mmCIF file of C-alpha atoms in Angstrom:
data_model
loop_
_atom_site.group_PDB
_atom_site.id
_atom_site.type_symbol
_atom_site.label_atom_id
_atom_site.label_comp_id
_atom_site.label_asym_id
_atom_site.label_seq_id
_atom_site.Cartn_x
_atom_site.Cartn_y
_atom_site.Cartn_z
ATOM 1 C CA MET A 1 -21.552 -14.279 14.605
ATOM 2 C CA ARG A 2 -25.124 -14.907 14.013
ATOM 3 C CA LEU A 3 -26.866 -17.159 11.412
ATOM 4 C CA TRP A 4 -30.537 -17.097 10.371
ATOM 5 C CA HIS A 5 -31.813 -20.753 9.982
ATOM 6 C CA CYS A 6 -34.856 -22.759 8.552
ATOM 7 C CA TYR A 7 -34.740 -26.159 9.641
ATOM 8 C CA ASN A 8 -33.169 -28.288 6.963
ATOM 9 C CA ALA A 9 -32.841 -25.542 4.632
ATOM 10 C CA ARG A 10 -29.517 -24.692 2.855
ATOM 11 C CA SER A 11 -28.893 -22.773 6.103
ATOM 12 C CA LEU A 12 -28.115 -26.320 7.282
ATOM 13 C CA ARG A 13 -24.747 -26.019 5.289
ATOM 14 C CA PRO A 14 -23.460 -22.953 7.532
ATOM 15 C CA LEU A 15 -24.578 -24.143 10.658
ATOM 16 C CA TRP A 16 -23.044 -27.784 9.708
ATOM 17 C CA ALA A 17 -19.726 -26.072 9.173
ATOM 18 C CA LEU A 18 -19.798 -23.744 12.360
ATOM 19 C CA GLU A 19 -20.602 -26.977 14.466
ATOM 20 C CA GLU A 20 -17.465 -28.624 12.768
ATOM 21 C CA LEU A 21 -15.442 -25.934 13.512
ATOM 22 C CA GLY A 22 -16.693 -25.201 17.269
ATOM 23 C CA LEU A 23 -16.766 -21.445 16.698
ATOM 24 C CA ASP A 24 -18.977 -19.413 19.194
ATOM 25 C CA TYR A 25 -22.105 -18.339 17.308
ATOM 26 C CA GLU A 26 -25.593 -17.230 17.975
ATOM 27 C CA ILE A 27 -28.623 -18.702 16.188
ATOM 28 C CA GLN A 28 -31.845 -17.452 15.269
ATOM 29 C CA THR A 29 -34.642 -19.992 13.991
ATOM 30 C CA LEU A 30 -37.185 -19.109 11.583
ATOM 31 C CA PRO A 31 -40.346 -20.491 9.918
ATOM 32 C CA PHE A 32 -40.229 -21.775 6.545
ATOM 33 C CA PRO A 33 -40.161 -19.826 4.208
ATOM 34 C CA PRO A 34 -39.794 -16.650 6.613
ATOM 35 C CA ARG A 35 -40.593 -14.093 3.874
ATOM 36 C CA VAL A 36 -43.900 -15.493 4.254
ATOM 37 C CA PHE A 37 -44.859 -16.865 7.860
ATOM 38 C CA GLN A 38 -42.311 -13.901 9.192
ATOM 39 C CA ARG A 39 -42.460 -11.104 7.546
ATOM 40 C CA ASP A 40 -40.421 -8.659 9.405
ATOM 41 C CA TYR A 41 -37.398 -10.994 8.873
ATOM 42 C CA LEU A 42 -37.537 -8.795 5.525
ATOM 43 C CA GLU A 43 -36.195 -5.792 7.345
ATOM 44 C CA THR A 44 -33.392 -7.891 8.364
ATOM 45 C CA ASN A 45 -32.765 -9.520 4.564
ATOM 46 C CA PRO A 46 -35.027 -8.263 2.163
ATOM 47 C CA LEU A 47 -34.239 -11.395 -0.004
ATOM 48 C CA GLY A 48 -36.365 -12.798 2.794
ATOM 49 C CA THR A 49 -34.297 -16.014 2.118
ATOM 50 C CA VAL A 50 -31.915 -18.224 4.549
ATOM 51 C CA PRO A 51 -29.270 -18.543 5.260
ATOM 52 C CA TYR A 52 -28.313 -14.776 6.456
ATOM 53 C CA PHE A 53 -25.049 -14.601 8.221
ATOM 54 C CA ILE A 54 -23.293 -11.698 9.788
ATOM 55 C CA ASP A 55 -19.908 -11.350 11.616
ATOM 56 C CA ASP A 56 -17.940 -8.628 12.197
ATOM 57 C CA GLY A 57 -19.452 -5.877 10.202
ATOM 58 C CA ILE A 58 -19.968 -8.139 6.739
ATOM 59 C CA SER A 59 -23.427 -10.025 6.145
ATOM 60 C CA MET A 60 -23.892 -13.234 3.644
ATOM 61 C CA THR A 61 -26.609 -15.110 2.155
ATOM 62 C CA GLU A 62 -25.191 -17.749 0.169
ATOM 63 C CA SER A 63 -24.871 -21.049 2.155
ATOM 64 C CA THR A 64 -21.694 -22.643 0.482
ATOM 65 C CA ALA A 65 -20.020 -18.800 0.355
ATOM 66 C CA ILE A 66 -20.575 -18.832 4.316
ATOM 67 C CA CYS A 67 -18.713 -22.092 4.559
ATOM 68 C CA VAL A 68 -15.858 -20.927 2.368
ATOM 69 C CA TYR A 69 -15.778 -17.575 4.486
ATOM 70 C CA LEU A 70 -15.589 -19.576 8.051
ATOM 71 C CA ILE A 71 -12.603 -21.649 6.809
ATOM 72 C CA GLU A 72 -10.731 -19.048 5.483
ATOM 73 C CA LYS A 73 -11.249 -16.238 7.853
ATOM 74 C CA TYR A 74 -10.650 -18.793 10.743
ATOM 75 C CA GLY A 75 -7.804 -20.263 9.597
ATOM 76 C CA ARG A 76 -9.217 -23.825 9.140
ATOM 77 C CA ASN A 77 -7.294 -25.200 6.501
ATOM 78 C CA ASP A 78 -8.281 -28.800 7.954
ATOM 79 C CA LEU A 79 -11.634 -28.065 6.541
ATOM 80 C CA GLY A 80 -10.486 -26.726 3.308
ATOM 81 C CA ILE A 81 -8.298 -27.464 0.371
ATOM 82 C CA ALA A 82 -5.266 -25.113 -0.384
ATOM 83 C CA PRO A 83 -4.536 -23.824 -3.820
ATOM 84 C CA GLY A 84 -1.405 -25.648 -4.294
ATOM 85 C CA HIS A 85 -3.603 -29.219 -3.548
ATOM 86 C CA PRO A 86 -3.782 -31.350 -6.616
ATOM 87 C CA ASP A 87 -7.442 -31.672 -5.724
ATOM 88 C CA TYR A 88 -8.114 -27.829 -5.534
ATOM 89 C CA ALA A 89 -10.027 -27.550 -8.706
ATOM 90 C CA ASP A 90 -11.679 -30.183 -7.838
ATOM 91 C CA TYR A 91 -12.808 -28.771 -4.444
ATOM 92 C CA LEU A 92 -13.872 -25.483 -6.005
ATOM 93 C CA ASN A 93 -16.067 -27.394 -8.653
ATOM 94 C CA TRP A 94 -17.804 -29.407 -6.058
ATOM 95 C CA LEU A 95 -18.285 -26.226 -3.709
ATOM 96 C CA PHE A 96 -20.085 -24.629 -6.768
ATOM 97 C CA GLN A 97 -21.661 -27.621 -7.978
ATOM 98 C CA SER A 98 -23.524 -28.163 -4.830
ATOM 99 C CA ASP A 99 -25.859 -25.539 -5.715
ATOM 100 C CA ALA A 100 -25.755 -24.555 -9.259
ATOM 101 C CA THR A 101 -26.479 -28.252 -10.363
ATOM 102 C CA LEU A 102 -27.942 -30.209 -7.711
ATOM 103 C CA THR A 103 -29.701 -28.275 -5.438
ATOM 104 C CA PHE A 104 -31.556 -25.947 -8.478
ATOM 105 C CA PRO A 105 -33.275 -28.860 -9.839
ATOM 106 C CA GLN A 106 -34.241 -30.397 -6.561
ATOM 107 C CA ALA A 107 -35.924 -27.172 -5.673
ATOM 108 C CA LEU A 108 -38.460 -27.044 -8.821
ATOM 109 C CA VAL A 109 -39.075 -30.915 -7.808
ATOM 110 C CA PHE A 110 -40.117 -29.900 -4.218
ATOM 111 C CA ARG A 111 -42.375 -26.714 -5.447
ATOM 112 C CA TYR A 112 -44.289 -28.546 -8.336
ATOM 113 C CA SER A 113 -44.787 -31.678 -6.535
ATOM 114 C CA SER A 114 -45.950 -30.648 -2.774
ATOM 115 C CA LEU A 115 -45.410 -27.126 -1.943
ATOM 116 C CA GLU A 116 -47.750 -25.191 -4.618
ATOM 117 C CA PRO A 117 -51.659 -25.655 -4.364
ATOM 118 C CA GLU A 118 -53.041 -28.902 -6.110
ATOM 119 C CA ASP A 119 -54.304 -26.628 -8.953
ATOM 120 C CA ARG A 120 -50.962 -25.092 -9.716
ATOM 121 C CA ARG A 121 -48.428 -28.657 -9.337
ATOM 122 C CA GLN A 122 -46.849 -29.176 -12.473
ATOM 123 C CA PRO A 123 -46.250 -32.825 -13.128
ATOM 124 C CA GLN A 124 -44.140 -32.358 -16.103
ATOM 125 C CA VAL A 125 -42.076 -29.990 -14.427
ATOM 126 C CA VAL A 126 -41.356 -32.506 -11.486
ATOM 127 C CA THR A 127 -40.882 -35.180 -14.074
ATOM 128 C CA ASP A 128 -38.432 -33.087 -16.060
ATOM 129 C CA TYR A 129 -36.195 -32.126 -13.035
ATOM 130 C CA ALA A 130 -36.225 -34.933 -11.292
ATOM 131 C CA LYS A 131 -34.434 -36.725 -14.005
ATOM 132 C CA TRP A 132 -32.237 -33.831 -14.622
ATOM 133 C CA PHE A 133 -30.895 -34.162 -10.962
ATOM 134 C CA LEU A 134 -30.344 -37.903 -10.916
ATOM 135 C CA ALA A 135 -28.548 -37.585 -14.578
ATOM 136 C CA ARG A 136 -26.323 -34.623 -12.735
ATOM 137 C CA LEU A 137 -25.208 -37.310 -10.072
ATOM 138 C CA LYS A 138 -23.561 -39.261 -12.739
ATOM 139 C CA ARG A 139 -20.216 -37.466 -11.654
ATOM 140 C CA LEU A 140 -20.559 -38.181 -8.004
ATOM 141 C CA ASN A 141 -21.664 -41.677 -8.576
ATOM 142 C CA ALA A 142 -18.404 -42.442 -10.546
ATOM 143 C CA HIS A 143 -16.274 -40.027 -8.049
ATOM 144 C CA LEU A 144 -17.225 -42.148 -4.707
ATOM 145 C CA GLU A 145 -16.716 -45.414 -6.407
ATOM 146 C CA THR A 146 -12.898 -45.148 -4.855
ATOM 147 C CA ARG A 147 -13.530 -42.246 -2.192
ATOM 148 C CA SER A 148 -14.812 -42.219 0.890
ATOM 149 C CA TYR A 149 -14.751 -38.334 0.971
ATOM 150 C CA LEU A 150 -14.845 -35.706 -2.299
ATOM 151 C CA CYS A 151 -11.296 -34.218 -1.843
ATOM 152 C CA GLY A 152 -7.796 -34.729 -0.286
ATOM 153 C CA ASP A 153 -8.607 -38.354 0.909
ATOM 154 C CA ARG A 154 -10.645 -36.499 4.214
ATOM 155 C CA PHE A 155 -13.656 -34.531 5.141
ATOM 156 C CA THR A 156 -13.802 -30.914 3.987
ATOM 157 C CA ILE A 157 -16.648 -28.068 3.329
ATOM 158 C CA ALA A 158 -16.923 -29.721 0.039
ATOM 159 C CA ASP A 159 -18.479 -32.648 1.751
ATOM 160 C CA ILE A 160 -21.118 -30.277 3.407
ATOM 161 C CA ALA A 161 -21.657 -28.548 0.533
ATOM 162 C CA ILE A 162 -22.603 -31.608 -1.615
ATOM 163 C CA GLY A 163 -24.097 -33.644 1.420
ATOM 164 C CA TYR A 164 -26.757 -31.240 2.083
ATOM 165 C CA ALA A 165 -27.792 -31.553 -1.581
ATOM 166 C CA LEU A 166 -28.083 -35.560 -1.114
ATOM 167 C CA HIS A 167 -29.690 -34.863 2.417
ATOM 168 C CA PHE A 168 -32.417 -32.521 1.040
ATOM 169 C CA GLY A 169 -32.865 -35.018 -2.040
ATOM 170 C CA GLU A 170 -33.575 -37.769 0.902
ATOM 171 C CA ILE A 171 -35.837 -35.306 2.214
ATOM 172 C CA ILE A 172 -37.956 -35.156 -1.031
ATOM 173 C CA GLY A 173 -37.801 -38.790 -1.986
ATOM 174 C CA PHE A 174 -34.629 -39.564 -4.167
ATOM 175 C CA PHE A 175 -33.039 -41.803 -1.927
ATOM 176 C CA ASP A 176 -33.996 -44.955 -3.243
ATOM 177 C CA TYR A 177 -32.165 -43.408 -6.559
ATOM 178 C CA TYR A 178 -29.079 -42.911 -5.148
ATOM 179 C CA THR A 179 -26.183 -45.368 -6.364
ATOM 180 C CA PRO A 180 -24.989 -47.549 -3.084
ATOM 181 C CA GLN A 181 -21.969 -45.638 -3.052
ATOM 182 C CA VAL A 182 -23.962 -42.057 -2.930
ATOM 183 C CA GLN A 183 -26.156 -44.052 -0.225
ATOM 184 C CA ALA A 184 -23.205 -45.111 1.664
ATOM 185 C CA TYR A 185 -21.652 -41.553 1.573
ATOM 186 C CA LEU A 186 -24.711 -39.708 2.795
ATOM 187 C CA LYS A 187 -25.042 -42.192 5.931
ATOM 188 C CA ARG A 188 -21.322 -41.642 6.609
ATOM 189 C CA LEU A 189 -21.717 -37.712 6.689
ATOM 190 C CA LYS A 190 -24.850 -37.793 8.943
ATOM 191 C CA GLU A 191 -23.027 -40.041 11.449
ATOM 192 C CA ARG A 192 -20.842 -37.367 12.053
ATOM 193 C CA ASP A 193 -21.499 -35.717 15.619
ATOM 194 C CA ALA A 194 -21.526 -31.877 14.033
ATOM 195 C CA PHE A 195 -23.912 -32.900 11.651
ATOM 196 C CA THR A 196 -26.285 -34.481 14.492
ATOM 197 C CA ARG A 197 -26.071 -31.416 16.626
ATOM 198 C CA ALA A 198 -26.668 -29.198 13.663
ATOM 199 C CA LEU A 199 -29.696 -31.104 12.733
ATOM 200 C CA LYS A 200 -31.247 -30.583 16.122
ATOM 201 C CA VAL A 201 -31.463 -26.706 15.772
ATOM 202 C CA GLY A 202 -35.441 -25.744 14.905
ATOM 203 C CA LYS A 203 -36.475 -29.214 14.482
ATOM 204 C CA ASP A 204 -39.757 -28.234 15.977
ATOM 205 C CA LEU A 205 -40.210 -25.741 13.179
ATOM 206 C CA ASP A 206 -39.667 -28.813 10.621
ATOM 207 C CA PRO A 207 -41.954 -27.683 7.440
ATOM 208 C CA PHE A 208 -41.167 -31.077 5.397
ATOM 209 C CA LYS A 209 -42.155 -33.637 7.737
ATOM 210 C CA ASP A 210 -45.559 -33.904 5.914
ATOM 211 C CA LEU A 211 -44.703 -32.998 2.341
ATOM 212 C CA THR A 212 -42.332 -35.630 1.398
ATOM 213 C CA PRO A 213 -43.210 -36.456 -2.141
ATOM 214 C CA ASP A 214 -43.378 -40.257 -3.972
ATOM 215 C CA LEU A 215 -41.256 -39.623 -6.979
ATOM 216 C CA THR A 216 -41.980 -43.194 -8.534
ATOM 217 C CA PRO A 217 -44.882 -41.907 -10.753
ATOM 218 C CA TYR A 218 -42.622 -39.073 -11.880
ATOM 219 C CA LEU A 219 -39.868 -41.190 -12.583
ATOM 220 C CA ALA A 220 -41.601 -44.523 -13.778
ATOM 221 C CA THR A 221 -42.520 -42.466 -17.160
#
């Protein structure tokens, strides 16, 4: 198996899963965004995005899908929820919500507050999508009032999927706006040995260390 990865990008999800599973893999770290700073990567993945993952003749580009593939192909149901389990539907919902609902608005907030040149930044976009993201945490806020993990009373790849979204939210300035139970949940996830190992990979190429925005002016309006 080989995974192409940028530090703290969505590729952290499958990297974290690989570490939790203890599988053998090769890692290729890239500067972010690779389509700009490592143009030859487009020959490997024409989308120019990370993650990119290959295993046994297949290739994948979606971070949560790779996590599902890993546990199902390698029979690691201890990190998943089986179809007959009462939490199965919830498990699927969290997996899909992680990107479709949570990471999507974060990307707009970060791009238009920090990544774009000053003359292309869009304060209204940042304000609107920062509020959107926090509003979309309402279900998670309630869910974690009585749970340590999302499904089955144990850690699963659903926690990896949602945990990354919360971790990236912390990077771009949302942590102080999380509820206490969400802050505690994220802290619990980040204390896992597998997360700690995954977070060390490619740290010398950290693209976000000098870009963390202050969201206070946007969320005060």
